[in-house]
């Protein structure tokens, strides 16, 4: 990773470290937090209570592929801001705040760095009678607002549905389904199994299949650690399973909740 990349990431850690200190000294009665949407292919079924705010940050997330002698690497500081606005309802703002792209091959060498695209979403946790089952819908749109080479060059619209079954003892099964439309169209299906390793450490395994313009076949796993009830660190990786899929995806991130 380049010196400029290291400087950007070190700068991100300063406000996050400050928030961690505030969280550690916050009153215990406001310590509980809902699940975060990162990491993983899908999103969580929980929404924030009214006025609750969450910041979920990639530090960074990455993609890496090698095909026909061309190596493509993309690092992204994905930012997701969530705000509870009603009972079972929240709004989201997603920003590819910083990206670094490198393409290296026998006949080409490209480099780009800067901001990526921006999206907004509305998430609704659907009511259900059984406590062990939860589900939620997320409607979102993403605008092509990034710099050249760091944008999709079109507007994207998504309708996603996540369902989750609690199995007890910290175990759960989730199923995520997404329909993307606009200039590019695709379906995505992703099952996942999560389980607790300790009171503060969790893990999950997942797979994802996407058809259409977002073609992908991938499987992977991740870890989440909550050193404080409202602070989560995550580490994840996905491996592409066919020639047309991204070889590796994943990242490291932090999520903070403000009640």
Short mmCIF file of C-alpha atoms in Angstrom, two decimals:
data_model
loop_
_atom_site.label_atom_id
_atom_site.label_comp_id
_atom_site.label_asym_id
_atom_site.label_seq_id
_atom_site.Cartn_x
_atom_site.Cartn_y
_atom_site.Cartn_z
CA UNK A 1 0.00 0.00 0.00
CA UNK A 2 1.36 3.44 -0.91
CA UNK A 3 2.43 6.20 1.48
CA UNK A 4 -0.58 8.34 0.50
CA UNK A 5 -2.91 5.43 1.27
CA UNK A 6 -1.32 4.99 4.70
CA UNK A 7 -1.74 8.69 5.46
CA UNK A 8 -5.45 8.56 4.56
CA UNK A 9 -6.05 5.51 6.77
CA UNK A 10 -4.12 6.98 9.70
CA UNK A 11 -6.29 10.08 9.43
CA UNK A 12 -9.44 7.96 9.68
CA UNK A 13 -8.25 6.35 12.89
CA UNK A 14 -8.07 9.65 14.81
CA UNK A 15 -11.82 10.38 15.05
CA UNK A 16 -12.59 6.69 15.51
CA UNK A 17 -10.17 6.44 18.45
CA UNK A 18 -11.83 9.49 19.98
CA UNK A 19 -15.26 7.93 19.67
CA UNK A 20 -14.03 4.72 21.26
CA UNK A 21 -12.94 6.72 24.32
CA UNK A 22 -16.38 8.37 24.53
CA UNK A 23 -18.06 4.99 24.25
CA UNK A 24 -15.92 3.53 27.03
CA UNK A 25 -17.02 6.30 29.43
CA UNK A 26 -20.68 6.44 28.34
CA UNK A 27 -23.44 5.64 30.88
CA UNK A 28 -24.13 1.91 31.15
CA UNK A 29 -27.89 2.35 30.73
CA UNK A 30 -27.41 3.34 27.05
CA UNK A 31 -24.89 0.60 26.25
CA UNK A 32 -27.04 -1.76 24.22
CA UNK A 33 -26.96 -1.48 20.44
CA UNK A 34 -28.67 -3.19 17.51
CA UNK A 35 -26.76 -5.30 15.03
CA UNK A 36 -24.70 -3.50 12.40
CA UNK A 37 -25.09 -3.97 8.64
CA UNK A 38 -21.40 -4.69 7.98
CA UNK A 39 -19.70 -6.98 7.27
CA UNK A 40 -21.14 -9.47 4.77
CA UNK A 41 -22.94 -9.53 1.45
CA UNK A 42 -26.37 -8.74 2.84
CA UNK A 43 -27.62 -6.38 5.56
CA UNK A 44 -29.02 -6.93 9.04
CA UNK A 45 -32.70 -7.15 9.92
CA UNK A 46 -32.49 -4.62 12.80
CA UNK A 47 -33.21 -0.91 12.49
CA UNK A 48 -32.13 1.89 14.82
CA UNK A 49 -34.49 3.41 17.33
CA UNK A 50 -35.72 6.95 16.65
CA UNK A 51 -32.75 9.33 16.89
CA UNK A 52 -30.22 6.51 17.03
CA UNK A 53 -27.21 6.98 14.77
CA UNK A 54 -24.60 4.50 13.50
CA UNK A 55 -21.38 5.01 11.57
CA UNK A 56 -20.00 1.94 9.79
CA UNK A 57 -16.62 2.42 8.14
CA UNK A 58 -14.35 0.29 5.95
CA UNK A 59 -10.65 0.78 6.73
CA UNK A 60 -10.47 -0.18 3.88
CA UNK A 61 -12.44 -2.79 1.97
CA UNK A 62 -10.73 -4.27 -1.08
CA UNK A 63 -11.17 -6.17 -4.34
CA UNK A 64 -8.40 -7.98 -6.20
CA UNK A 65 -8.49 -9.87 -9.52
CA UNK A 66 -5.96 -11.24 -11.97
CA UNK A 67 -7.10 -12.18 -15.48
CA UNK A 68 -5.21 -12.53 -18.77
CA UNK A 69 -2.10 -11.11 -17.14
CA UNK A 70 -3.88 -7.98 -15.87
CA UNK A 71 -3.96 -7.38 -12.11
CA UNK A 72 -6.72 -5.11 -10.81
CA UNK A 73 -6.78 -3.88 -7.20
CA UNK A 74 -9.36 -1.57 -5.65
CA UNK A 75 -9.26 -0.22 -2.09
CA UNK A 76 -12.37 1.57 -0.82
CA UNK A 77 -13.14 3.45 2.39
CA UNK A 78 -16.84 2.56 2.36
CA UNK A 79 -18.86 4.79 4.70
CA UNK A 80 -22.39 3.89 5.81
CA UNK A 81 -24.34 6.35 7.97
CA UNK A 82 -27.63 5.15 9.50
CA UNK A 83 -30.28 7.22 11.30
CA UNK A 84 -33.44 5.94 12.99
CA UNK A 85 -36.41 8.07 11.91
CA UNK A 86 -39.45 6.05 12.98
CA UNK A 87 -40.64 2.81 14.49
CA UNK A 88 -38.82 0.07 12.55
CA UNK A 89 -37.63 2.66 10.01
CA UNK A 90 -34.23 4.17 9.24
CA UNK A 91 -32.56 6.17 6.47
CA UNK A 92 -29.07 5.39 5.21
CA UNK A 93 -26.38 7.33 3.39
CA UNK A 94 -23.63 5.32 1.71
CA UNK A 95 -20.48 7.04 0.45
CA UNK A 96 -17.39 5.62 -1.21
CA UNK A 97 -15.50 8.39 0.55
CA UNK A 98 -12.09 7.40 -0.81
CA UNK A 99 -10.95 4.86 -3.39
CA UNK A 100 -7.64 3.79 -4.88
CA UNK A 101 -7.60 1.80 -8.12
CA UNK A 102 -4.57 0.19 -9.75
CA UNK A 103 -4.64 -1.76 -13.02
CA UNK A 104 -1.34 -3.32 -14.09
CA UNK A 105 -0.74 -5.48 -17.15
CA UNK A 106 1.73 -6.09 -19.97
CA UNK A 107 0.22 -3.36 -22.14
CA UNK A 108 -1.50 -1.05 -19.67
CA UNK A 109 -0.95 0.62 -16.33
CA UNK A 110 -3.72 2.77 -14.86
CA UNK A 111 -4.06 4.51 -11.52
CA UNK A 112 -6.90 6.52 -10.01
CA UNK A 113 -7.54 7.86 -6.53
CA UNK A 114 -10.37 9.93 -5.08
CA UNK A 115 -14.03 9.79 -4.16
CA UNK A 116 -16.48 7.21 -5.48
CA UNK A 117 -20.25 7.02 -5.85
CA UNK A 118 -22.91 8.01 -3.30
CA UNK A 119 -26.16 6.28 -2.42
CA UNK A 120 -29.20 6.71 -0.16
CA UNK A 121 -31.54 4.07 1.21
CA UNK A 122 -34.65 3.48 3.32
CA UNK A 123 -34.76 0.40 5.55
CA UNK A 124 -37.91 -1.02 7.14
CA UNK A 125 -37.92 -3.85 9.67
CA UNK A 126 -41.12 -5.72 8.89
CA UNK A 127 -43.39 -6.83 11.77
CA UNK A 128 -43.69 -10.54 12.57
CA UNK A 129 -45.29 -12.50 15.37
CA UNK A 130 -42.46 -14.95 16.11
CA UNK A 131 -39.47 -13.68 18.12
CA UNK A 132 -37.08 -16.13 16.46
CA UNK A 133 -37.78 -14.74 12.97
CA UNK A 134 -37.00 -11.22 11.75
CA UNK A 135 -36.95 -9.64 8.31
CA UNK A 136 -36.35 -6.26 6.70
CA UNK A 137 -36.54 -4.49 3.34
CA UNK A 138 -33.98 -1.98 2.05
CA UNK A 139 -34.76 0.23 -0.95
CA UNK A 140 -31.75 2.19 -2.20
CA UNK A 141 -30.38 4.17 -5.10
CA UNK A 142 -26.80 5.01 -6.03
CA UNK A 143 -25.72 7.98 -8.12
CA UNK A 144 -22.70 8.02 -10.43
CA UNK A 145 -20.97 10.82 -8.55
CA UNK A 146 -17.41 9.47 -8.40
CA UNK A 147 -14.30 10.53 -10.23
CA UNK A 148 -13.38 8.98 -13.61
CA UNK A 149 -12.50 5.26 -13.34
CA UNK A 150 -14.04 5.24 -9.83
CA UNK A 151 -17.71 5.40 -10.84
CA UNK A 152 -20.28 3.03 -12.34
CA UNK A 153 -21.22 5.77 -14.86
CA UNK A 154 -24.93 5.16 -14.30
CA UNK A 155 -27.63 5.30 -11.65
CA UNK A 156 -28.43 2.10 -9.81
CA UNK A 157 -31.59 1.07 -7.95
CA UNK A 158 -31.89 -1.86 -5.55
CA UNK A 159 -34.64 -3.58 -3.59
CA UNK A 160 -33.22 -5.98 -1.01
CA UNK A 161 -34.84 -8.38 1.47
CA UNK A 162 -33.10 -10.03 4.42
CA UNK A 163 -34.63 -12.76 6.60
CA UNK A 164 -33.07 -14.23 9.73
CA UNK A 165 -33.90 -17.21 11.93
CA UNK A 166 -32.46 -17.32 15.47
CA UNK A 167 -31.42 -20.86 16.41
CA UNK A 168 -30.37 -20.18 20.00
CA UNK A 169 -26.95 -20.17 21.69
CA UNK A 170 -25.78 -17.29 19.50
CA UNK A 171 -26.49 -19.09 16.21
CA UNK A 172 -28.58 -17.77 13.30
CA UNK A 173 -29.33 -18.44 9.64
CA UNK A 174 -29.94 -15.54 7.24
CA UNK A 175 -31.05 -15.36 3.63
CA UNK A 176 -30.54 -12.23 1.54
CA UNK A 177 -32.21 -11.50 -1.83
CA UNK A 178 -31.61 -8.38 -3.93
CA UNK A 179 -32.92 -7.10 -7.24
CA UNK A 180 -30.83 -4.44 -9.00
CA UNK A 181 -32.22 -2.47 -11.92
CA UNK A 182 -31.49 0.65 -13.93
CA UNK A 183 -28.81 0.71 -16.61
CA UNK A 184 -27.49 -2.53 -15.13
CA UNK A 185 -29.72 -5.37 -13.96
CA UNK A 186 -29.01 -8.36 -11.75
CA UNK A 187 -30.30 -10.72 -9.04
CA UNK A 188 -28.29 -11.61 -5.93
CA UNK A 189 -28.96 -14.46 -3.49
CA UNK A 190 -26.84 -15.02 -0.39
CA UNK A 191 -27.32 -17.48 2.50
CA UNK A 192 -25.27 -17.03 5.69
CA UNK A 193 -24.76 -18.84 8.99
CA UNK A 194 -23.50 -16.91 12.03
CA UNK A 195 -22.43 -18.18 15.44
CA UNK A 196 -20.92 -16.87 18.66
CA UNK A 197 -17.38 -17.86 19.63
CA UNK A 198 -17.38 -15.94 22.93
CA UNK A 199 -19.58 -13.26 24.50
CA UNK A 200 -17.86 -10.58 22.41
CA UNK A 201 -16.49 -12.50 19.40
CA UNK A 202 -18.67 -13.79 16.57
CA UNK A 203 -18.11 -15.47 13.22
CA UNK A 204 -20.05 -16.24 10.07
CA UNK A 205 -19.80 -18.09 6.78
CA UNK A 206 -21.65 -17.04 3.63
CA UNK A 207 -22.03 -17.62 -0.07
CA UNK A 208 -23.29 -15.36 -2.83
CA UNK A 209 -24.63 -15.86 -6.33
CA UNK A 210 -25.32 -12.92 -8.64
CA UNK A 211 -26.68 -13.08 -12.18
CA UNK A 212 -26.83 -10.52 -14.97
CA UNK A 213 -24.48 -7.53 -15.10
CA UNK A 214 -23.19 -8.22 -11.56
CA UNK A 215 -22.29 -11.86 -12.30
CA UNK A 216 -20.53 -13.42 -9.31
CA UNK A 217 -20.04 -16.75 -7.57
CA UNK A 218 -18.33 -16.36 -4.20
CA UNK A 219 -17.99 -17.86 -0.72
CA UNK A 220 -16.27 -16.59 2.38
CA UNK A 221 -16.28 -15.91 6.10
CA UNK A 222 -15.78 -13.16 8.63
CA UNK A 223 -15.24 -12.24 12.27
CA UNK A 224 -16.82 -9.56 14.44
CA UNK A 225 -15.51 -8.38 17.81
CA UNK A 226 -17.31 -6.07 20.24
CA UNK A 227 -14.79 -4.80 22.80
CA UNK A 228 -17.57 -2.41 23.89
CA UNK A 229 -21.33 -2.92 23.47
CA UNK A 230 -21.61 -0.07 20.92
CA UNK A 231 -18.29 -0.59 19.15
CA UNK A 232 -17.63 -3.39 16.65
CA UNK A 233 -14.53 -4.34 14.67
CA UNK A 234 -14.83 -6.69 11.71
CA UNK A 235 -12.63 -8.70 9.37
CA UNK A 236 -13.93 -10.55 6.30
CA UNK A 237 -12.93 -12.22 3.03
CA UNK A 238 -14.74 -13.60 -0.02
CA UNK A 239 -13.22 -15.89 -2.65
CA UNK A 240 -14.51 -15.88 -6.23
CA UNK A 241 -15.44 -19.34 -7.47
CA UNK A 242 -15.33 -18.91 -11.26
CA UNK A 243 -13.36 -17.05 -13.91
CA UNK A 244 -15.85 -14.22 -14.25
CA UNK A 245 -15.97 -13.44 -10.51
CA UNK A 246 -13.69 -11.13 -8.55
CA UNK A 247 -10.86 -13.27 -7.18
CA UNK A 248 -10.84 -11.79 -3.67
CA UNK A 249 -13.03 -9.35 -1.78
CA UNK A 250 -13.05 -8.39 1.87
CA UNK A 251 -11.77 -5.87 4.31
CA UNK A 252 -11.42 -4.56 7.79
CA UNK A 253 -13.88 -2.15 9.35
CA UNK A 254 -15.27 -0.48 12.45
CA UNK A 255 -18.86 0.33 13.43
CA UNK A 256 -20.01 2.71 16.16
CA UNK A 257 -23.51 3.29 17.53
CA UNK A 258 -24.73 6.51 19.16
CA UNK A 259 -28.08 6.10 21.00
#
